[in-house]
mmCIF file of C-alpha atoms in Angstrom:
data_model
loop_
_atom_site.group_PDB
_atom_site.id
_atom_site.type_symbol
_atom_site.label_atom_id
_atom_site.label_comp_id
_atom_site.label_asym_id
_atom_site.label_seq_id
_atom_site.Cartn_x
_atom_site.Cartn_y
_atom_site.Cartn_z
ATOM 1 C CA MET A 1 50.563 9.618 -42.804
ATOM 2 C CA ASP A 2 47.390 8.302 -44.127
ATOM 3 C CA THR A 3 44.938 10.317 -46.844
ATOM 4 C CA ALA A 4 42.652 11.438 -44.142
ATOM 5 C CA GLU A 5 45.256 13.201 -42.021
ATOM 6 C CA LYS A 6 46.547 14.994 -45.296
ATOM 7 C CA ILE A 7 42.942 16.043 -45.998
ATOM 8 C CA ILE A 8 42.572 17.500 -42.275
ATOM 9 C CA ILE A 9 46.087 19.293 -42.504
ATOM 10 C CA PHE A 10 45.186 20.880 -45.875
ATOM 11 C CA TYR A 11 41.615 21.830 -44.658
ATOM 12 C CA PHE A 12 43.246 23.887 -41.829
ATOM 13 C CA LEU A 13 45.556 25.442 -44.024
ATOM 14 C CA LEU A 14 43.046 26.415 -46.363
ATOM 15 C CA GLU A 15 41.188 27.972 -43.465
ATOM 16 C CA GLY A 16 44.053 29.747 -42.275
ATOM 17 C CA VAL A 17 44.621 31.485 -45.606
ATOM 18 C CA CYS A 18 41.059 32.099 -46.771
ATOM 19 C CA CYS A 19 39.131 33.034 -43.568
ATOM 20 C CA ARG A 20 40.756 36.224 -42.615
ATOM 21 C CA ASP A 21 39.995 38.118 -39.274
ATOM 22 C CA PHE A 22 40.825 41.455 -37.590
ATOM 23 C CA ASN A 23 44.460 41.124 -37.066
ATOM 24 C CA ILE A 24 47.124 44.018 -36.268
ATOM 25 C CA TYR A 25 50.862 43.862 -36.959
ATOM 26 C CA LEU A 26 52.728 46.534 -34.620
ATOM 27 C CA PRO A 27 56.076 46.756 -33.208
ATOM 28 C CA GLU A 28 56.203 45.547 -29.460
ATOM 29 C CA LYS A 29 58.496 48.413 -28.497
ATOM 30 C CA ILE A 30 60.004 51.908 -30.135
ATOM 31 C CA LYS A 31 62.484 54.205 -28.887
ATOM 32 C CA ALA A 32 61.533 57.952 -29.745
ATOM 33 C CA LEU A 33 64.108 60.961 -28.799
ATOM 34 C CA SER A 34 62.916 63.559 -26.757
ATOM 35 C CA GLY A 35 62.065 66.439 -29.093
ATOM 36 C CA SER A 36 61.861 64.402 -32.121
ATOM 37 C CA CYS A 37 59.723 62.077 -33.833
ATOM 38 C CA VAL A 38 58.698 58.573 -34.018
ATOM 39 C CA ILE A 39 57.625 56.184 -36.758
ATOM 40 C CA ILE A 40 55.326 53.272 -36.032
ATOM 41 C CA LYS A 41 55.241 50.483 -38.948
ATOM 42 C CA CYS A 42 51.734 49.163 -38.762
ATOM 43 C CA ARG A 43 49.585 46.989 -41.089
ATOM 44 C CA PHE A 44 46.244 45.384 -40.381
ATOM 45 C CA GLU A 45 43.835 42.736 -41.534
ATOM 46 C CA ILE A 46 39.866 42.757 -41.776
ATOM 47 C CA LYS A 47 37.400 40.036 -42.345
ATOM 48 C CA GLU A 48 36.772 39.092 -46.064
ATOM 49 C CA GLN A 49 33.453 40.120 -46.122
ATOM 50 C CA TYR A 50 34.292 43.797 -45.124
ATOM 51 C CA ASP A 51 36.783 44.180 -48.031
ATOM 52 C CA LYS A 52 34.195 46.090 -50.031
ATOM 53 C CA ASN A 53 33.707 48.657 -47.130
ATOM 54 C CA LEU A 54 37.330 49.808 -47.059
ATOM 55 C CA THR A 55 37.472 52.993 -49.092
ATOM 56 C CA GLU A 56 39.536 55.953 -49.568
ATOM 57 C CA ARG A 57 37.638 57.810 -46.720
ATOM 58 C CA ALA A 58 38.762 55.584 -43.977
ATOM 59 C CA THR A 59 40.087 57.061 -40.844
ATOM 60 C CA GLY A 60 42.686 55.984 -38.271
ATOM 61 C CA VAL A 61 42.638 56.507 -34.457
ATOM 62 C CA TRP A 62 45.239 55.987 -31.752
ATOM 63 C CA TYR A 63 44.690 55.472 -28.321
ATOM 64 C CA LYS A 64 47.113 55.682 -25.323
ATOM 65 C CA ASP A 65 47.149 53.322 -22.039
ATOM 66 C CA GLY A 66 43.633 52.145 -23.114
ATOM 67 C CA THR A 67 40.987 51.856 -25.446
ATOM 68 C CA ASP A 68 38.290 54.032 -23.985
ATOM 69 C CA ALA A 69 36.962 56.477 -26.321
ATOM 70 C CA ASN A 70 36.173 59.184 -23.971
ATOM 71 C CA THR A 71 39.395 59.280 -22.287
ATOM 72 C CA ASN A 72 42.160 57.322 -24.360
ATOM 73 C CA VAL A 73 41.873 58.899 -27.750
ATOM 74 C CA VAL A 74 45.146 60.926 -28.647
ATOM 75 C CA PHE A 75 44.816 61.124 -32.357
ATOM 76 C CA ASN A 76 42.556 61.149 -35.127
ATOM 77 C CA SER A 77 43.477 61.331 -38.756
ATOM 78 C CA SER A 78 40.041 62.611 -39.753
ATOM 79 C CA THR A 79 40.827 65.862 -37.278
ATOM 80 C CA SER A 80 43.584 68.386 -37.006
ATOM 81 C CA SER A 81 46.067 66.883 -35.102
ATOM 82 C CA ARG A 82 46.433 70.237 -32.935
ATOM 83 C CA ASN A 83 43.116 69.233 -31.131
ATOM 84 C CA PHE A 84 44.774 66.143 -29.786
ATOM 85 C CA PHE A 85 47.395 65.295 -27.209
ATOM 86 C CA ILE A 86 49.984 64.173 -29.905
ATOM 87 C CA ARG A 87 50.670 65.674 -33.199
ATOM 88 C CA GLY A 88 51.017 63.208 -36.252
ATOM 89 C CA ASN A 89 50.127 61.934 -39.294
ATOM 90 C CA ILE A 90 49.109 58.519 -41.005
ATOM 91 C CA THR A 91 51.460 58.116 -43.730
ATOM 92 C CA GLY A 92 50.263 54.818 -45.059
ATOM 93 C CA LYS A 93 47.238 54.137 -47.206
ATOM 94 C CA LEU A 94 44.551 52.789 -44.858
ATOM 95 C CA LYS A 95 42.529 51.465 -48.035
ATOM 96 C CA ASP A 96 45.646 49.143 -48.502
ATOM 97 C CA LYS A 97 45.523 48.092 -44.730
ATOM 98 C CA ASP A 98 49.067 50.324 -44.216
ATOM 99 C CA CYS A 99 48.282 52.024 -40.915
ATOM 100 C CA THR A 100 51.961 53.453 -40.734
ATOM 101 C CA THR A 101 52.103 56.534 -38.482
ATOM 102 C CA ILE A 102 54.386 59.437 -37.611
ATOM 103 C CA PHE A 103 54.041 61.023 -34.327
ATOM 104 C CA TYR A 104 56.059 64.729 -34.040
ATOM 105 C CA ASN A 105 57.778 66.550 -30.996
ATOM 106 C CA LEU A 106 57.835 63.423 -28.695
ATOM 107 C CA ARG A 107 57.943 64.365 -24.806
ATOM 108 C CA SER A 108 58.271 62.426 -21.789
ATOM 109 C CA ASN A 109 54.545 62.239 -21.277
ATOM 110 C CA HIS A 110 54.238 60.520 -24.442
ATOM 111 C CA ARG A 111 55.400 57.431 -23.172
ATOM 112 C CA GLY A 112 52.976 54.512 -22.890
ATOM 113 C CA GLN A 113 51.176 51.801 -24.919
ATOM 114 C CA TYR A 114 49.207 53.035 -27.842
ATOM 115 C CA PHE A 115 46.266 50.893 -29.710
ATOM 116 C CA PHE A 116 44.882 51.398 -33.198
ATOM 117 C CA ARG A 117 41.603 51.791 -34.405
ATOM 118 C CA PHE A 118 39.898 52.493 -37.799
ATOM 119 C CA GLU A 119 36.822 53.284 -39.076
ATOM 120 C CA SER A 120 35.265 53.017 -42.887
ATOM 121 C CA GLU A 121 31.992 52.611 -44.524
ATOM 122 C CA GLY A 122 29.156 50.945 -43.102
ATOM 123 C CA LYS A 123 29.839 48.889 -40.126
ATOM 124 C CA LEU A 124 33.566 48.520 -40.714
ATOM 125 C CA LYS A 125 34.848 49.809 -37.683
ATOM 126 C CA GLN A 126 37.451 47.855 -35.309
ATOM 127 C CA THR A 127 39.457 48.575 -32.273
ATOM 128 C CA TYR A 128 42.481 46.209 -32.106
ATOM 129 C CA ARG A 129 43.026 45.513 -28.464
ATOM 130 C CA GLN A 130 44.873 42.425 -29.083
ATOM 131 C CA ALA A 131 48.296 44.042 -29.449
ATOM 132 C CA SER A 132 49.781 47.588 -29.062
ATOM 133 C CA VAL A 133 53.012 49.445 -29.399
ATOM 134 C CA SER A 134 55.252 50.456 -26.127
ATOM 135 C CA ILE A 135 56.772 53.930 -27.200
ATOM 136 C CA ASP A 136 59.594 54.948 -24.672
ATOM 137 C CA VAL A 137 60.623 58.300 -24.973
ATOM 138 C CA ILE A 138 64.562 58.804 -23.760
ATOM 139 C CA GLU A 139 66.199 61.958 -23.333
ATOM 140 C CA SER A 140 69.790 61.161 -24.975
ATOM 141 C CA PRO A 141 70.253 59.264 -28.315
ATOM 142 C CA PRO A 142 71.627 55.792 -28.332
ATOM 143 C CA LYS A 143 75.141 55.596 -28.111
ATOM 144 C CA PRO A 144 77.243 54.812 -31.179
ATOM 145 C CA ARG A 145 79.637 51.895 -31.486
ATOM 146 C CA VAL A 146 83.165 51.903 -32.570
ATOM 147 C CA GLN A 147 84.743 48.585 -33.871
ATOM 148 C CA LEU A 148 87.967 48.001 -34.813
ATOM 149 C CA TYR A 149 88.953 45.941 -37.841
ATOM 150 C CA VAL A 150 92.657 44.921 -38.822
ATOM 151 C CA GLU A 151 93.231 43.236 -42.374
ATOM 152 C CA GLN A 152 89.435 43.015 -42.528
ATOM 153 C CA LYS A 153 89.097 41.164 -39.393
ATOM 154 C CA GLU A 154 87.397 42.332 -36.118
ATOM 155 C CA VAL A 155 89.596 43.093 -33.374
ATOM 156 C CA GLN A 156 87.863 42.720 -29.927
ATOM 157 C CA GLY A 157 89.491 43.508 -26.461
ATOM 158 C CA GLN A 158 88.394 44.019 -22.946
ATOM 159 C CA GLU A 159 89.306 47.548 -22.790
ATOM 160 C CA GLU A 160 88.879 50.537 -25.180
ATOM 161 C CA VAL A 161 92.582 50.267 -25.624
ATOM 162 C CA LEU A 162 93.817 47.915 -28.521
ATOM 163 C CA GLU A 163 96.915 46.837 -30.078
ATOM 164 C CA VAL A 164 97.727 47.351 -33.844
ATOM 165 C CA LEU A 165 101.215 46.385 -35.641
ATOM 166 C CA GLU A 166 102.471 49.588 -37.738
ATOM 167 C CA GLY A 167 101.940 48.795 -41.375
ATOM 168 C CA SER A 168 98.629 47.014 -41.169
ATOM 169 C CA SER A 169 95.544 48.011 -43.031
ATOM 170 C CA VAL A 170 93.274 49.683 -40.379
ATOM 171 C CA SER A 171 89.460 50.280 -40.452
ATOM 172 C CA LEU A 172 87.441 51.993 -37.637
ATOM 173 C CA ARG A 173 83.806 51.562 -37.827
ATOM 174 C CA CYS A 174 81.163 53.699 -36.314
ATOM 175 C CA SER A 175 77.453 52.164 -36.400
ATOM 176 C CA ALA A 176 74.730 53.913 -34.813
ATOM 177 C CA GLU A 177 71.045 53.022 -34.456
ATOM 178 C CA THR A 178 69.001 55.737 -35.884
ATOM 179 C CA LEU A 179 65.901 56.992 -34.639
ATOM 180 C CA CYS A 180 63.367 59.035 -36.559
ATOM 181 C CA SER A 181 64.717 62.689 -37.172
ATOM 182 C CA SER A 182 64.389 65.479 -39.603
ATOM 183 C CA PRO A 183 67.065 66.009 -40.859
ATOM 184 C CA PRO A 184 68.409 62.893 -40.184
ATOM 185 C CA PRO A 185 71.437 62.539 -37.690
ATOM 186 C CA THR A 186 74.966 62.569 -38.749
ATOM 187 C CA LEU A 187 78.146 60.969 -37.742
ATOM 188 C CA THR A 188 81.429 63.010 -37.117
ATOM 189 C CA TRP A 189 84.966 61.755 -36.295
ATOM 190 C CA SER A 190 87.686 63.470 -34.440
ATOM 191 C CA SER A 191 90.348 62.429 -36.168
ATOM 192 C CA THR A 192 92.420 64.414 -38.730
ATOM 193 C CA PRO A 193 90.868 65.146 -42.298
ATOM 194 C CA ARG A 194 93.948 63.276 -43.967
ATOM 195 C CA ILE A 195 92.300 59.994 -43.113
ATOM 196 C CA PRO A 196 89.665 59.053 -45.926
ATOM 197 C CA LEU A 197 86.074 59.102 -44.914
ATOM 198 C CA SER A 198 83.407 56.698 -46.116
ATOM 199 C CA GLU A 199 79.726 56.886 -44.911
ATOM 200 C CA SER A 200 76.658 54.557 -45.521
ATOM 201 C CA SER A 201 73.287 54.407 -44.039
ATOM 202 C CA ARG A 202 70.648 51.752 -43.894
ATOM 203 C CA LEU A 203 67.094 51.629 -42.712
ATOM 204 C CA GLN A 204 67.906 51.741 -39.117
ATOM 205 C CA GLU A 205 71.479 52.250 -39.006
ATOM 206 C CA LEU A 206 73.755 55.077 -39.764
ATOM 207 C CA ILE A 207 77.625 53.680 -40.474
ATOM 208 C CA SER A 208 81.108 55.623 -41.158
ATOM 209 C CA ASP A 209 84.355 54.251 -41.782
ATOM 210 C CA LEU A 210 87.576 55.548 -41.381
ATOM 211 C CA ASN A 211 90.169 53.535 -43.334
ATOM 212 C CA PHE A 212 94.013 53.843 -43.115
ATOM 213 C CA THR A 213 97.434 52.393 -42.738
ATOM 214 C CA ALA A 214 98.690 52.261 -39.318
ATOM 215 C CA THR A 215 101.757 54.280 -38.623
ATOM 216 C CA HIS A 216 103.525 55.127 -35.208
ATOM 217 C CA ARG A 217 101.645 58.474 -35.588
ATOM 218 C CA GLU A 218 98.509 56.811 -34.697
ATOM 219 C CA ASP A 219 100.079 55.449 -31.506
ATOM 220 C CA GLY A 220 98.089 56.793 -28.485
ATOM 221 C CA VAL A 221 95.559 58.538 -30.486
ATOM 222 C CA THR A 222 91.831 58.412 -29.340
ATOM 223 C CA PHE A 223 89.252 58.413 -32.078
ATOM 224 C CA THR A 224 85.937 59.544 -31.109
ATOM 225 C CA CYS A 225 82.713 59.091 -33.022
ATOM 226 C CA THR A 226 79.914 61.315 -32.366
ATOM 227 C CA ILE A 227 76.160 61.025 -33.485
ATOM 228 C CA THR A 228 74.215 64.255 -33.801
ATOM 229 C CA TYR A 229 70.585 64.865 -33.784
ATOM 230 C CA GLN A 230 69.791 68.361 -34.973
ATOM 231 C CA LEU A 231 66.218 69.235 -33.170
ATOM 232 C CA GLN A 232 64.260 72.357 -32.811
ATOM 233 C CA ASP A 233 65.201 73.355 -29.159
ATOM 234 C CA LYS A 234 68.789 72.158 -29.304
ATOM 235 C CA ASN A 235 71.416 69.554 -30.594
ATOM 236 C CA LYS A 236 71.530 66.307 -28.749
ATOM 237 C CA THR A 237 74.498 64.003 -29.379
ATOM 238 C CA GLU A 238 76.314 60.671 -28.082
ATOM 239 C CA GLN A 239 79.640 59.411 -28.530
ATOM 240 C CA ASP A 240 81.969 56.597 -28.368
ATOM 241 C CA SER A 241 85.749 56.293 -28.528
ATOM 242 C CA ILE A 242 88.634 53.985 -28.787
ATOM 243 C CA THR A 243 92.340 54.327 -28.309
ATOM 244 C CA LEU A 244 95.073 52.974 -30.647
ATOM 245 C CA HIS A 245 98.476 51.357 -29.399
ATOM 246 C CA VAL A 246 100.368 51.160 -32.211
ATOM 247 C CA GLN A 247 103.570 48.608 -32.184
ATOM 248 C CA TYR A 248 106.406 49.785 -33.914
ATOM 249 C CA SER A 249 110.272 48.914 -34.333
ATOM 250 C CA PRO A 250 112.748 51.516 -32.625
ATOM 251 C CA LYS A 251 112.796 55.073 -34.329
ATOM 252 C CA ASN A 252 114.969 58.489 -33.800
ATOM 253 C CA THR A 253 117.517 56.430 -31.622
ATOM 254 C CA THR A 254 120.134 58.863 -30.508
ATOM 255 C CA VAL A 255 123.263 59.128 -28.101
ATOM 256 C CA SER A 256 123.897 62.145 -26.103
ATOM 257 C CA VAL A 257 127.004 62.912 -23.758
ATOM 258 C CA ILE A 258 126.895 64.659 -20.630
ATOM 259 C CA PRO A 259 128.687 67.028 -20.169
ATOM 260 C CA SER A 260 130.413 66.777 -23.773
ATOM 261 C CA SER A 261 131.872 64.193 -25.962
ATOM 262 C CA SER A 262 135.153 65.951 -25.684
ATOM 263 C CA VAL A 263 136.474 65.822 -21.756
ATOM 264 C CA LEU A 264 139.654 66.209 -19.912
ATOM 265 C CA GLU A 265 141.200 63.107 -18.616
ATOM 266 C CA GLY A 266 140.247 62.126 -15.114
ATOM 267 C CA SER A 267 136.977 63.760 -15.324
ATOM 268 C CA SER A 268 133.480 62.061 -15.378
ATOM 269 C CA VAL A 269 131.424 61.561 -18.739
ATOM 270 C CA THR A 270 128.020 59.683 -19.178
ATOM 271 C CA LEU A 271 126.642 58.820 -22.615
ATOM 272 C CA ILE A 272 122.934 58.404 -22.696
ATOM 273 C CA CYS A 273 120.893 56.503 -25.456
ATOM 274 C CA SER A 274 117.093 57.337 -26.322
ATOM 275 C CA SER A 275 114.666 55.827 -28.708
ATOM 276 C CA ASP A 276 110.978 55.993 -29.805
ATOM 277 C CA ALA A 277 109.451 52.674 -29.746
ATOM 278 C CA ASN A 278 106.452 50.591 -28.633
ATOM 279 C CA PRO A 279 106.764 48.309 -27.055
ATOM 280 C CA ALA A 280 109.827 49.741 -24.957
ATOM 281 C CA VAL A 281 113.242 48.721 -26.012
ATOM 282 C CA ASN A 282 116.149 46.959 -24.765
ATOM 283 C CA TYR A 283 119.337 49.111 -24.856
ATOM 284 C CA THR A 284 122.901 47.708 -25.508
ATOM 285 C CA TRP A 285 126.356 49.424 -25.623
ATOM 286 C CA SER A 286 129.467 48.164 -27.410
ATOM 287 C CA ARG A 287 132.528 49.693 -28.339
ATOM 288 C CA GLU A 288 134.912 49.418 -31.413
ATOM 289 C CA SER A 289 138.135 47.764 -30.760
ATOM 290 C CA GLU A 290 140.611 46.741 -33.197
ATOM 291 C CA GLY A 291 138.014 46.578 -36.032
ATOM 292 C CA GLN A 292 135.361 44.576 -34.095
ATOM 293 C CA LEU A 293 132.586 45.531 -31.773
ATOM 294 C CA LYS A 294 133.189 44.772 -27.872
ATOM 295 C CA GLN A 295 129.755 44.379 -25.992
ATOM 296 C CA LEU A 296 129.926 46.466 -22.727
ATOM 297 C CA GLN A 297 126.670 46.383 -20.780
ATOM 298 C CA THR A 298 123.054 47.019 -21.243
ATOM 299 C CA GLY A 299 120.807 49.801 -19.967
ATOM 300 C CA ASP A 300 120.147 53.358 -21.674
ATOM 301 C CA THR A 301 123.195 54.967 -19.847
ATOM 302 C CA LEU A 302 126.677 54.145 -20.022
ATOM 303 C CA THR A 303 128.963 56.253 -17.175
ATOM 304 C CA PHE A 304 132.815 56.330 -16.979
ATOM 305 C CA ASN A 305 133.702 58.261 -13.506
ATOM 306 C CA ARG A 306 137.231 58.671 -14.149
ATOM 307 C CA THR A 307 138.229 58.850 -17.892
ATOM 308 C CA ASP A 308 141.631 57.978 -19.354
ATOM 309 C CA PRO A 309 142.731 57.675 -22.696
ATOM 310 C CA THR A 310 141.758 54.159 -22.991
ATOM 311 C CA HIS A 311 138.380 55.411 -23.320
ATOM 312 C CA ARG A 312 138.846 57.454 -26.638
ATOM 313 C CA GLY A 313 136.820 56.038 -29.366
ATOM 314 C CA TRP A 314 133.625 54.955 -30.939
ATOM 315 C CA TYR A 315 130.823 53.874 -28.916
ATOM 316 C CA HIS A 316 127.271 52.329 -30.126
ATOM 317 C CA CYS A 317 123.917 51.959 -28.610
ATOM 318 C CA THR A 318 121.542 49.219 -30.057
ATOM 319 C CA ALA A 319 117.869 49.805 -29.353
ATOM 320 C CA GLN A 320 115.937 46.629 -29.818
ATOM 321 C CA ASN A 321 112.385 45.393 -29.470
ATOM 322 C CA GLN A 322 110.349 42.537 -30.933
ATOM 323 C CA HIS A 323 109.603 44.431 -34.210
ATOM 324 C CA GLY A 324 113.301 45.801 -35.034
ATOM 325 C CA SER A 325 116.447 47.439 -34.033
ATOM 326 C CA GLN A 326 118.457 50.868 -34.602
ATOM 327 C CA ASN A 327 121.746 51.916 -33.779
ATOM 328 C CA SER A 328 123.260 55.288 -33.101
ATOM 329 C CA SER A 329 126.963 55.978 -32.354
ATOM 330 C CA VAL A 330 128.998 58.910 -30.677
ATOM 331 C CA LYS A 331 132.903 59.273 -30.711
ATOM 332 C CA LEU A 332 134.221 60.200 -27.282
ATOM 333 C CA ASP A 333 137.500 62.156 -27.278
ATOM 334 C CA ILE A 334 139.579 62.182 -24.114
ATOM 335 C CA GLN A 335 141.914 65.164 -23.683
ATOM 336 C CA CYS A 336 145.226 64.286 -22.135
ATOM 337 C CA LEU A 337 146.441 65.873 -18.656
ATOM 338 C CA ASN A 338 150.325 66.094 -19.520
ATOM 339 C CA HIS A 339 149.244 68.011 -23.065
ATOM 340 C CA PHE A 340 147.167 70.251 -20.948
ATOM 341 C CA SER A 341 149.780 70.935 -18.203
ATOM 342 C CA LEU A 342 152.492 71.818 -20.960
ATOM 343 C CA LEU A 343 150.058 74.284 -22.480
ATOM 344 C CA ILE A 344 149.645 75.842 -18.951
ATOM 345 C CA GLY A 345 153.498 76.105 -18.504
ATOM 346 C CA VAL A 346 153.924 77.768 -21.815
ATOM 347 C CA VAL A 347 151.280 80.409 -20.856
ATOM 348 C CA VAL A 348 153.138 80.798 -17.558
ATOM 349 C CA VAL A 349 156.520 81.162 -18.910
ATOM 350 C CA ALA A 350 155.161 83.680 -21.535
ATOM 351 C CA LEU A 351 153.586 85.751 -18.866
ATOM 352 C CA VAL A 352 156.580 85.716 -16.501
ATOM 353 C CA ILE A 353 158.821 86.896 -19.612
ATOM 354 C CA MET A 354 156.314 89.819 -20.438
ATOM 355 C CA LEU A 355 156.339 90.833 -16.949
ATOM 356 C CA LEU A 356 160.088 90.878 -16.891
ATOM 357 C CA SER A 357 160.295 93.078 -20.224
ATOM 358 C CA ALA A 358 157.760 95.463 -18.512
ATOM 359 C CA ILE A 359 159.951 95.803 -15.491
ATOM 360 C CA THR A 360 163.192 96.286 -17.265
ATOM 361 C CA CYS A 361 161.483 99.226 -19.175
ATOM 362 C CA ILE A 362 160.562 101.019 -16.370
ATOM 363 C CA CYS A 363 163.897 100.935 -14.550
ATOM 364 C CA VAL A 364 165.561 102.275 -17.540
#
């Protein structure tokens, strides 16, 4: 690049800095909740020669859907806002070229394109037609978003059901876009109060965190975050939910016996094993034999259709998944039939003797 090119570039840069024009800086689109307010961030520029005319007595005007002074004026800061289509207030200082404005009690008929104009001393009057802000009035607040973090790393899934390993450090973050509201919106959780809650807010975002260590008690629990706007006519809410599936090793493993653990020889008996775990467990049955465990079969039930004394002893059920295992045992007692028959015989003989004795007494 030669010297002449450098001089030309410098000239244009200097001209852009020194030669100010009438410009305005507005957001392209803003959402407003029906029944609430909206804040329009606004700054403007004027030509340098008019700086002396910009005073504290400057006024701001807003047009809707056009810039015709007879049909499109909806707000004027120099007149009570009750006389206009929309109530509001210019919160920025026009002398500092800050035209930030707040409009109150937005309704559906307030949707549209808004243009700004200011008027000050002398000939300083300008309508900024080159830029406008589009206000969209919505009936429901933006939906919050719940995100899952495990060990400080975000977990994403295709569904709203996500897997977490028991013992992991879990954080549920609810974030919501905030709209203009007085009082400001609040975030609430549907979870139990034992989980610590932390909150923070930014300029246009509200955040609430739930931090806890995952246990099997949170398995299948749905956590719901609700944002609430307190409006004059009614509260408006929106929510988002997430369901946790906590994976954990078997717990509360037990063995039950039907009809009971003590049965008569020749009868039927069923042993049933149950356990609480995620994912589901595999069951394995074994029996103590000569000081060692002998594996029998798999499945949650073990049935003997016709018992005999060889079935007497300890039976063990092992519930196992990829996260661990747990055992439960029961002792099966088989009552021998010959002992039972002997007992019946003794009872019968005793009854016969008693009967004969009674007859003898009657005869005498």
